[in-house]
mmCIF file of C-alpha atoms and ligand atoms in Angstrom:
data_model
loop_
_atom_site.group_PDB
_atom_site.id
_atom_site.type_symbol
_atom_site.label_atom_id
_atom_site.label_comp_id
_atom_site.label_asym_id
_atom_site.label_seq_id
_atom_site.Cartn_x
_atom_site.Cartn_y
_atom_site.Cartn_z
ATOM 1 C CA MET A 239 5.538 -32.910 41.136
ATOM 2 C CA ALA A 240 7.847 -30.291 39.714
ATOM 3 C CA GLU A 241 7.932 -27.051 41.658
ATOM 4 C CA LEU A 242 7.959 -24.300 39.029
ATOM 5 C CA PHE A 243 7.716 -20.663 40.023
ATOM 6 C CA ASN A 244 7.462 -19.416 36.479
ATOM 7 C CA ARG A 245 4.679 -20.912 34.426
ATOM 8 C CA PRO A 246 3.973 -18.716 31.379
ATOM 9 C CA ARG A 247 1.063 -21.016 30.588
ATOM 10 C CA ARG A 248 -0.940 -19.407 33.444
ATOM 11 C CA LEU A 249 -1.551 -16.438 31.137
ATOM 12 C CA ARG A 250 -2.715 -18.744 28.332
ATOM 13 C CA ARG A 251 -5.220 -20.742 30.369
ATOM 14 C CA ASN A 252 -8.380 -19.379 28.794
ATOM 15 C CA LYS A 253 -9.622 -16.788 26.344
ATOM 16 C CA ILE A 254 -10.612 -14.202 28.931
ATOM 17 C CA ILE A 255 -7.081 -14.179 30.329
ATOM 18 C CA ARG A 256 -5.410 -14.333 26.908
ATOM 19 C CA ASP A 257 -7.444 -11.374 25.687
ATOM 20 C CA MET A 258 -6.438 -9.376 28.752
ATOM 21 C CA ALA A 259 -2.762 -10.148 28.330
ATOM 22 C CA ALA A 260 -2.567 -9.731 24.545
ATOM 23 C CA GLU A 261 0.263 -7.386 23.573
ATOM 24 C CA ALA A 262 -0.601 -6.508 19.993
ATOM 25 C CA ARG A 263 -3.956 -5.720 18.460
ATOM 26 C CA ILE A 264 -4.778 -4.742 14.910
ATOM 27 C CA ASN A 265 -5.904 -1.113 14.766
ATOM 28 C CA PRO A 266 -9.033 -1.042 12.568
ATOM 29 C CA ASP A 267 -8.515 2.688 11.927
ATOM 30 C CA GLY A 268 -5.065 1.979 10.540
ATOM 31 C CA LEU A 269 -6.267 -0.240 7.698
ATOM 32 C CA ILE A 270 -6.327 1.018 4.097
ATOM 33 C CA GLN A 271 -8.042 -0.747 1.171
ATOM 34 C CA PRO A 272 -6.402 -0.405 -2.276
ATOM 35 C CA TYR A 273 -8.487 -0.009 -5.489
ATOM 36 C CA PHE A 274 -7.662 -0.124 -9.187
ATOM 37 C CA VAL A 275 -9.488 2.385 -11.354
ATOM 38 C CA CYS A 276 -9.340 2.257 -15.143
ATOM 39 C CA ASP A 277 -10.536 4.476 -18.002
ATOM 40 C CA GLY A 278 -13.904 3.817 -19.653
ATOM 41 C CA THR A 279 -17.382 3.075 -18.284
ATOM 42 C CA GLY A 280 -19.263 -0.028 -17.229
ATOM 43 C CA ILE A 281 -16.081 -1.968 -16.556
ATOM 44 C CA LYS A 282 -15.643 -4.244 -13.573
ATOM 45 C CA ASN A 283 -13.185 -7.073 -14.137
ATOM 46 C CA GLU A 284 -11.944 -9.347 -11.447
ATOM 47 C CA ILE A 285 -8.155 -9.525 -11.520
ATOM 48 C CA GLU A 286 -7.443 -13.110 -12.322
ATOM 49 C CA SER A 287 -4.492 -13.429 -9.992
ATOM 50 C CA MET A 288 -6.231 -11.559 -7.143
ATOM 51 C CA PRO A 289 -9.549 -13.228 -6.294
ATOM 52 C CA GLY A 290 -12.047 -10.659 -4.971
ATOM 53 C CA ILE A 291 -10.139 -7.626 -6.282
ATOM 54 C CA TYR A 292 -11.307 -5.713 -9.343
ATOM 55 C CA ARG A 293 -10.117 -3.337 -11.970
ATOM 56 C CA GLU A 294 -13.066 -1.030 -12.591
ATOM 57 C CA SER A 295 -14.055 2.189 -14.312
ATOM 58 C CA LEU A 296 -14.993 5.209 -12.224
ATOM 59 C CA ASP A 297 -18.775 4.634 -12.388
ATOM 60 C CA SER A 298 -18.327 1.133 -11.017
ATOM 61 C CA LEU A 299 -15.721 2.257 -8.483
ATOM 62 C CA LEU A 300 -18.244 4.714 -7.044
ATOM 63 C CA THR A 301 -20.736 1.898 -6.509
ATOM 64 C CA SER A 302 -18.081 -0.338 -4.946
ATOM 65 C CA ILE A 303 -16.864 2.379 -2.628
ATOM 66 C CA ALA A 304 -20.426 3.307 -1.622
ATOM 67 C CA GLU A 305 -20.950 -0.312 -0.518
ATOM 68 C CA ASP A 306 -17.564 -0.490 1.151
ATOM 69 C CA HIS A 307 -18.199 2.781 2.965
ATOM 70 C CA LYS A 308 -21.346 1.245 4.468
ATOM 71 C CA LEU A 309 -19.222 -1.701 5.573
ATOM 72 C CA GLY A 310 -16.904 0.728 7.353
ATOM 73 C CA ILE A 311 -14.069 1.343 4.922
ATOM 74 C CA ARG A 312 -12.908 4.930 5.480
ATOM 75 C CA ARG A 313 -9.397 4.929 4.061
ATOM 76 C CA ILE A 314 -8.364 3.967 0.546
ATOM 77 C CA MET A 315 -5.381 3.906 -1.799
ATOM 78 C CA LEU A 316 -6.057 4.434 -5.508
ATOM 79 C CA PHE A 317 -4.074 3.062 -8.418
ATOM 80 C CA GLY A 318 -4.871 4.387 -11.887
ATOM 81 C CA VAL A 319 -4.828 2.136 -14.935
ATOM 82 C CA PRO A 320 -4.915 4.263 -18.123
ATOM 83 C CA ASP A 321 -6.170 3.060 -21.509
ATOM 84 C CA GLU A 322 -2.983 4.221 -23.220
ATOM 85 C CA LYS A 323 0.655 4.183 -22.266
ATOM 86 C CA ASP A 324 3.495 6.220 -23.782
ATOM 87 C CA ALA A 325 7.139 7.090 -23.243
ATOM 88 C CA GLY A 326 6.371 10.256 -21.280
ATOM 89 C CA ALA A 327 3.610 8.813 -19.061
ATOM 90 C CA SER A 328 1.382 11.624 -20.321
ATOM 91 C CA LYS A 329 -1.819 9.896 -19.188
ATOM 92 C CA ALA A 330 -0.721 10.336 -15.584
ATOM 93 C CA LEU A 331 -1.097 14.104 -15.919
ATOM 94 C CA GLY A 332 -3.983 16.509 -16.275
ATOM 95 C CA GLU A 333 -7.537 16.853 -15.056
ATOM 96 C CA ASP A 334 -8.643 13.875 -17.094
ATOM 97 C CA ALA A 335 -5.988 11.469 -15.850
ATOM 98 C CA VAL A 336 -7.840 8.445 -14.560
ATOM 99 C CA ALA A 337 -6.662 8.637 -10.954
ATOM 100 C CA VAL A 338 -7.044 12.431 -10.826
ATOM 101 C CA LYS A 339 -10.669 12.184 -11.960
ATOM 102 C CA ALA A 340 -11.380 9.449 -9.448
ATOM 103 C CA VAL A 341 -9.864 11.418 -6.569
ATOM 104 C CA LYS A 342 -11.834 14.537 -7.484
ATOM 105 C CA THR A 343 -15.144 12.680 -7.766
ATOM 106 C CA LEU A 344 -14.609 10.816 -4.494
ATOM 107 C CA LYS A 345 -13.544 13.880 -2.534
ATOM 108 C CA ASP A 346 -16.473 15.916 -3.897
ATOM 109 C CA ARG A 347 -18.807 13.166 -2.798
ATOM 110 C CA TYR A 348 -17.370 12.128 0.562
ATOM 111 C CA GLY A 349 -15.305 15.068 1.842
ATOM 112 C CA GLU A 350 -13.759 14.172 5.171
ATOM 113 C CA GLU A 351 -15.783 10.966 5.440
ATOM 114 C CA LEU A 352 -13.248 9.263 3.185
ATOM 115 C CA PHE A 353 -9.476 9.474 3.365
ATOM 116 C CA VAL A 354 -8.219 9.225 -0.193
ATOM 117 C CA SER A 355 -4.618 8.420 -0.951
ATOM 118 C CA ALA A 356 -3.221 7.826 -4.421
ATOM 119 C CA ASP A 357 -0.174 6.192 -5.904
ATOM 120 C CA VAL A 358 2.515 8.406 -7.403
ATOM 121 C CA CYS A 359 4.487 6.338 -9.877
ATOM 122 C CA LEU A 360 4.772 6.072 -13.637
ATOM 123 C CA CYS A 361 4.860 2.303 -14.254
ATOM 124 C CA ALA A 362 1.153 2.037 -15.104
ATOM 125 C CA TYR A 363 1.543 4.940 -17.556
ATOM 126 C CA THR A 364 4.830 4.272 -19.357
ATOM 127 C CA ASP A 365 5.014 2.035 -22.407
ATOM 128 C CA SER A 366 8.205 0.560 -20.927
ATOM 129 C CA GLY A 367 6.385 -0.471 -17.742
ATOM 130 C CA HIS A 368 9.154 1.130 -15.700
ATOM 131 C CA CYS A 369 8.497 3.397 -12.725
ATOM 132 C CA GLY A 370 10.418 6.239 -14.352
ATOM 133 C CA LEU A 371 11.193 7.647 -17.773
ATOM 134 C CA VAL A 372 13.686 5.680 -19.808
ATOM 135 C CA THR A 373 16.732 7.156 -21.557
ATOM 136 C CA GLY A 374 18.534 4.566 -23.661
ATOM 137 C CA ASP A 375 18.433 1.488 -21.482
ATOM 138 C CA LYS A 376 18.443 3.389 -18.190
ATOM 139 C CA VAL A 377 15.616 4.503 -15.953
ATOM 140 C CA ASP A 378 16.477 8.185 -15.746
ATOM 141 C CA ASN A 379 16.179 9.389 -12.162
ATOM 142 C CA ASP A 380 16.446 13.136 -12.637
ATOM 143 C CA LYS A 381 14.298 13.292 -15.747
ATOM 144 C CA THR A 382 11.568 11.425 -13.853
ATOM 145 C CA LEU A 383 11.393 13.775 -10.859
ATOM 146 C CA PRO A 384 9.562 16.662 -12.580
ATOM 147 C CA VAL A 385 6.966 14.263 -13.988
ATOM 148 C CA LEU A 386 6.356 12.732 -10.576
ATOM 149 C CA GLY A 387 6.140 16.238 -9.138
ATOM 150 C CA GLU A 388 3.559 17.193 -11.719
ATOM 151 C CA MET A 389 1.554 14.013 -11.195
ATOM 152 C CA ALA A 390 1.557 14.698 -7.455
ATOM 153 C CA LEU A 391 0.306 18.244 -8.038
ATOM 154 C CA TRP A 392 -2.578 17.120 -10.238
ATOM 155 C CA LEU A 393 -3.651 14.684 -7.541
ATOM 156 C CA ALA A 394 -3.311 17.326 -4.833
ATOM 157 C CA ARG A 395 -5.419 19.797 -6.824
ATOM 158 C CA ALA A 396 -8.101 17.113 -7.106
ATOM 159 C CA GLY A 397 -8.221 17.054 -3.324
ATOM 160 C CA CYS A 398 -6.105 14.007 -2.606
ATOM 161 C CA ASP A 399 -5.468 13.646 1.141
ATOM 162 C CA CYS A 400 -2.291 11.645 0.812
ATOM 163 C CA LEU A 401 0.261 10.881 -1.892
ATOM 164 C CA GLY A 402 2.082 7.578 -2.007
ATOM 165 C CA PRO A 403 5.263 7.822 -4.072
ATOM 166 C CA SER A 404 6.124 4.194 -4.855
ATOM 167 C CA ASP A 405 8.620 4.809 -7.642
ATOM 168 C CA MET A 406 11.880 4.699 -5.609
ATOM 169 C CA MET A 407 13.568 7.486 -7.564
ATOM 170 C CA ASP A 408 16.147 9.285 -5.400
ATOM 171 C CA GLY A 409 14.946 12.656 -4.169
ATOM 172 C CA ARG A 410 11.313 12.270 -5.160
ATOM 173 C CA VAL A 411 9.853 12.930 -1.732
ATOM 174 C CA GLY A 412 11.697 16.239 -1.527
ATOM 175 C CA TRP A 413 10.756 17.134 -5.079
ATOM 176 C CA ILE A 414 7.067 16.415 -4.434
ATOM 177 C CA ARG A 415 7.108 18.209 -1.082
ATOM 178 C CA GLU A 416 8.613 21.319 -2.653
ATOM 179 C CA ASN A 417 6.040 21.298 -5.452
ATOM 180 C CA LEU A 418 3.259 21.013 -2.891
ATOM 181 C CA GLU A 419 4.619 23.835 -0.736
ATOM 182 C CA HIS A 420 5.136 26.174 -3.673
ATOM 183 C CA ASN A 421 1.578 25.646 -4.796
ATOM 184 C CA GLY A 422 -0.093 26.066 -1.443
ATOM 185 C CA PHE A 423 -0.858 22.423 -0.735
ATOM 186 C CA VAL A 424 0.662 22.558 2.701
ATOM 187 C CA ASN A 425 -1.628 19.920 4.201
ATOM 188 C CA THR A 426 -1.243 17.134 1.663
ATOM 189 C CA LEU A 427 0.296 14.117 3.357
ATOM 190 C CA ILE A 428 3.144 12.152 1.839
ATOM 191 C CA MET A 429 3.240 8.464 2.665
ATOM 192 C CA ALA A 430 6.658 7.545 1.354
ATOM 193 C CA TYR A 431 7.445 4.043 0.206
ATOM 194 C CA SER A 432 10.759 4.404 2.002
ATOM 195 C CA ALA A 433 11.912 0.808 1.988
ATOM 196 C CA LYS A 434 10.428 -0.734 -1.111
ATOM 197 C CA TYR A 435 12.167 -3.935 -2.066
ATOM 198 C CA ALA A 436 12.381 -5.513 -5.511
ATOM 199 C CA SER A 437 10.056 -8.424 -4.857
ATOM 200 C CA SER A 438 8.359 -11.415 -6.435
ATOM 201 C CA TYR A 439 5.399 -10.623 -4.225
ATOM 202 C CA TYR A 440 4.285 -7.869 -6.629
ATOM 203 C CA GLY A 441 3.442 -10.354 -9.373
ATOM 204 C CA PRO A 442 -0.361 -10.186 -9.143
ATOM 205 C CA PHE A 443 -0.320 -6.372 -8.895
ATOM 206 C CA ARG A 444 1.475 -6.092 -12.210
ATOM 207 C CA ASP A 445 -1.348 -8.118 -13.716
ATOM 208 C CA ALA A 446 -3.814 -5.654 -12.240
ATOM 209 C CA CYS A 447 -2.044 -2.614 -13.676
ATOM 210 C CA ASP A 448 -0.599 -4.286 -16.711
ATOM 211 C CA SER A 449 2.643 -2.722 -15.518
ATOM 212 C CA ALA A 450 5.316 -5.401 -15.758
ATOM 213 C CA PRO A 451 8.472 -3.909 -17.260
ATOM 214 C CA GLY A 452 8.811 -5.045 -20.864
ATOM 215 C CA LYS A 453 12.597 -5.102 -20.655
ATOM 216 C CA GLY A 454 14.725 -5.569 -17.568
ATOM 217 C CA ASP A 455 13.493 -5.504 -13.997
ATOM 218 C CA ARG A 456 13.189 -3.026 -11.155
ATOM 219 C CA ARG A 457 16.374 -3.938 -9.329
ATOM 220 C CA GLY A 458 18.068 -0.753 -10.520
ATOM 221 C CA TYR A 459 15.782 1.333 -8.317
ATOM 222 C CA GLN A 460 13.941 -0.885 -5.837
ATOM 223 C CA MET A 461 15.915 -2.211 -2.877
ATOM 224 C CA ASP A 462 17.876 -5.439 -2.727
ATOM 225 C CA TYR A 463 16.295 -7.863 -0.270
ATOM 226 C CA ARG A 464 19.688 -8.744 1.131
ATOM 227 C CA ASN A 465 19.914 -5.282 2.671
ATOM 228 C CA ARG A 466 18.685 -4.142 6.047
ATOM 229 C CA ARG A 467 20.849 -1.162 7.059
ATOM 230 C CA GLU A 468 20.225 0.442 3.680
ATOM 231 C CA ALA A 469 16.557 0.724 4.638
ATOM 232 C CA SER A 470 17.573 3.064 7.448
ATOM 233 C CA THR A 471 19.389 5.274 4.955
ATOM 234 C CA GLU A 472 16.255 5.468 2.810
ATOM 235 C CA LEU A 473 14.229 6.178 5.933
ATOM 236 C CA SER A 474 16.298 9.163 7.029
ATOM 237 C CA LEU A 475 16.369 10.596 3.519
ATOM 238 C CA ASP A 476 12.587 10.449 3.221
ATOM 239 C CA ILE A 477 12.106 11.996 6.646
ATOM 240 C CA ASP A 478 14.523 14.829 5.787
ATOM 241 C CA GLU A 479 12.727 15.352 2.485
ATOM 242 C CA GLY A 480 9.377 15.836 4.205
ATOM 243 C CA ALA A 481 7.585 12.483 4.487
ATOM 244 C CA ASP A 482 4.707 12.324 6.993
ATOM 245 C CA ILE A 483 4.336 8.555 7.024
ATOM 246 C CA VAL A 484 7.018 6.033 6.123
ATOM 247 C CA MET A 485 6.304 2.678 4.577
ATOM 248 C CA VAL A 486 7.876 -0.731 4.330
ATOM 249 C CA LYS A 487 6.931 -2.942 1.414
ATOM 250 C CA PRO A 488 6.301 -5.881 1.166
ATOM 251 C CA ALA A 489 5.335 -6.655 4.765
ATOM 252 C CA LEU A 490 5.566 -10.308 5.741
ATOM 253 C CA ALA A 491 9.081 -11.124 4.592
ATOM 254 C CA TYR A 492 10.245 -7.728 5.905
ATOM 255 C CA LEU A 493 9.103 -7.676 9.540
ATOM 256 C CA ASP A 494 12.663 -6.895 10.645
ATOM 257 C CA ILE A 495 12.571 -3.702 8.583
ATOM 258 C CA ILE A 496 9.188 -2.711 10.046
ATOM 259 C CA SER A 497 10.614 -3.290 13.494
ATOM 260 C CA ASP A 498 13.687 -1.168 12.708
ATOM 261 C CA PHE A 499 11.527 1.682 11.419
ATOM 262 C CA SER A 500 9.303 1.686 14.488
ATOM 263 C CA ARG A 501 12.404 2.198 16.655
ATOM 264 C CA GLN A 502 14.148 4.632 14.343
ATOM 265 C CA THR A 503 11.368 7.151 13.779
ATOM 266 C CA ASP A 504 8.508 8.663 15.713
ATOM 267 C CA LEU A 505 6.510 9.097 12.503
ATOM 268 C CA PRO A 506 3.696 6.634 11.800
ATOM 269 C CA VAL A 507 5.013 3.486 10.146
ATOM 270 C CA ALA A 508 2.967 1.873 7.389
ATOM 271 C CA ALA A 509 3.382 -1.597 5.913
ATOM 272 C CA TYR A 510 2.049 -2.771 2.565
ATOM 273 C CA ASN A 511 0.612 -6.281 2.739
ATOM 274 C CA VAL A 512 1.120 -6.692 -1.004
ATOM 275 C CA SER A 513 -0.705 -8.538 -3.758
ATOM 276 C CA GLY A 514 1.382 -11.717 -3.643
ATOM 277 C CA GLU A 515 0.900 -11.972 0.114
ATOM 278 C CA TYR A 516 -2.835 -11.594 -0.404
ATOM 279 C CA THR A 517 -3.062 -14.150 -3.173
ATOM 280 C CA MET A 518 -1.039 -16.742 -1.253
ATOM 281 C CA VAL A 519 -3.649 -16.667 1.514
ATOM 282 C CA LYS A 520 -6.530 -16.654 -0.959
ATOM 283 C CA LEU A 521 -5.260 -19.701 -2.829
ATOM 284 C CA LEU A 522 -4.529 -21.665 0.338
ATOM 285 C CA ALA A 523 -7.998 -20.844 1.662
ATOM 286 C CA ARG A 524 -9.656 -21.703 -1.622
ATOM 287 C CA GLU A 525 -8.103 -25.182 -1.442
ATOM 288 C CA ASN A 526 -9.278 -25.483 2.171
ATOM 289 C CA ILE A 527 -5.705 -25.910 3.311
ATOM 290 C CA VAL A 528 -6.022 -23.078 5.827
ATOM 291 C CA ASP A 529 -8.774 -21.065 7.482
ATOM 292 C CA GLU A 530 -8.759 -17.683 5.745
ATOM 293 C CA ARG A 531 -9.872 -15.639 8.733
ATOM 294 C CA MET A 532 -7.305 -17.193 11.057
ATOM 295 C CA MET A 533 -4.473 -16.711 8.608
ATOM 296 C CA VAL A 534 -5.376 -13.108 7.775
ATOM 297 C CA MET A 535 -5.620 -12.220 11.465
ATOM 298 C CA GLU A 536 -2.288 -13.885 12.179
ATOM 299 C CA ASN A 537 -0.580 -12.049 9.317
ATOM 300 C CA LEU A 538 -1.975 -8.614 10.137
ATOM 301 C CA THR A 539 -1.307 -9.054 13.852
ATOM 302 C CA ALA A 540 2.289 -10.022 13.096
ATOM 303 C CA ILE A 541 2.724 -6.895 10.987
ATOM 304 C CA THR A 542 1.231 -4.853 13.838
ATOM 305 C CA ARG A 543 3.420 -6.586 16.436
ATOM 306 C CA ALA A 544 6.510 -5.788 14.374
ATOM 307 C CA GLY A 545 5.634 -2.099 14.694
ATOM 308 C CA ALA A 546 3.322 -1.040 11.871
ATOM 309 C CA ASP A 547 0.727 1.575 12.786
ATOM 310 C CA ILE A 548 -0.913 1.516 9.373
ATOM 311 C CA ILE A 549 -1.448 -1.470 7.054
ATOM 312 C CA LEU A 550 -2.460 -1.356 3.417
ATOM 313 C CA THR A 551 -4.256 -4.607 2.748
ATOM 314 C CA TYR A 552 -6.495 -6.112 0.085
ATOM 315 C CA HIS A 553 -8.111 -8.205 2.844
ATOM 316 C CA LEU A 554 -9.884 -5.237 4.455
ATOM 317 C CA ARG A 555 -13.224 -5.725 2.714
ATOM 318 C CA ASP A 556 -13.367 -9.401 3.723
ATOM 319 C CA ILE A 557 -12.347 -8.503 7.285
ATOM 320 C CA LEU A 558 -15.240 -6.073 7.669
ATOM 321 C CA LYS A 559 -17.735 -8.274 5.847
ATOM 322 C CA GLY A 560 -16.886 -11.211 8.078
ATOM 323 C CA GLY A 561 -16.702 -9.141 11.255
ATOM 324 C CA TRP A 562 -13.280 -10.670 11.834
ATOM 325 C CA LEU A 563 -12.109 -7.887 14.122
ATOM 326 C CA GLU A 564 -15.048 -8.217 16.521
HETATM 327 C C1 PBG B 871 4.172 0.503 -8.552
HETATM 328 C C2 PBG B 871 3.671 -0.283 -7.428
HETATM 329 C C3 PBG B 871 3.790 -1.661 -7.234
HETATM 330 C C4 PBG B 871 3.071 -1.950 -6.097
HETATM 331 C C5 PBG B 871 2.570 -0.748 -5.596
HETATM 332 N N1 PBG B 871 2.963 0.271 -6.440
HETATM 333 C C6 PBG B 871 4.403 -2.713 -8.056
HETATM 334 C C7 PBG B 871 5.799 -2.657 -8.454
HETATM 335 O O1 PBG B 871 6.608 -1.876 -7.961
HETATM 336 O O2 PBG B 871 6.095 -3.432 -9.344
HETATM 337 C C8 PBG B 871 2.873 -3.316 -5.542
HETATM 338 C C9 PBG B 871 1.648 -3.518 -4.768
HETATM 339 C C10 PBG B 871 1.250 -4.915 -4.618
HETATM 340 O O3 PBG B 871 1.928 -5.855 -5.050
HETATM 341 O O4 PBG B 871 0.181 -5.098 -4.029
HETATM 342 N N2 PBG B 871 5.315 1.212 -8.311
HETATM 343 ZN ZN1 ZN B 872 5.988 1.875 -10.295
#
């Protein structure tokens, strides 16, 4: 018989030992459920490319969130889907902007029992479908900043706990932070999409928001997936500009970036388990090719193991419903 001093399998012998020795565990308090809220009333439409996820009007959203709150969902990210789009993204601004109204209603109702974050980006509001304002055939960085700043302020006034700038314009975190400071919103968090890559994994989301760019793509502002060191540049800029939380997006094909961030900053690191990642699992599970619970747990644990403290995931409702974390 072989004489082996080191037998890593000893720690894998049974569940009670494996559970003791497990290095990474999903933090239930770090999970955020995204929602899509649209103008109108009585609307609740399942997004065709995202089984189990809906685009709904505020009245319906309130019912959904009331149920989800009972399930244990305490942290959400809101995306607004307006009924009209224009060149200036005007529907993103004002008291009646769809996301602003939703934030206000939710915060009035739940107060500190619900952590409400909201997307800060123009792509759902521009007729071009781009994340910024367009001049000629260019997405105009500096012309976009004031609009993002204004959008952020409207959300902050509505009581938003946390702003998620996902637009990837240079300087937007600093611009938003300055707007917040000058207007007395010193406690509004900024969760910066610091390393947001141009990705095929956003496909289903663009269905949800009807926000695919009509012309061109987002490679002029979102990051190139060939780049790793560049993510660190984006990270330090966002930290200098006043981010509270830094995010990597997408998550699963970018675990190296999550790992880099967790070493390079002491701020909380978030990862966005995006729509395409969600739908891949859903479709495989629907065909009975994989076990949904097992695959979701593996994915979210891997994101956690890589170094994410916070995960935005469309799976959260199913996780709580199924008691998958217990
Ligand atoms: C908009 C935005 C996108 C996502 C979050 N905010 C899409 C995009 O940049 O095209 C993607 C989220 C997902 O796929 O779940 N800036
Ligand atoms: Zn956008």
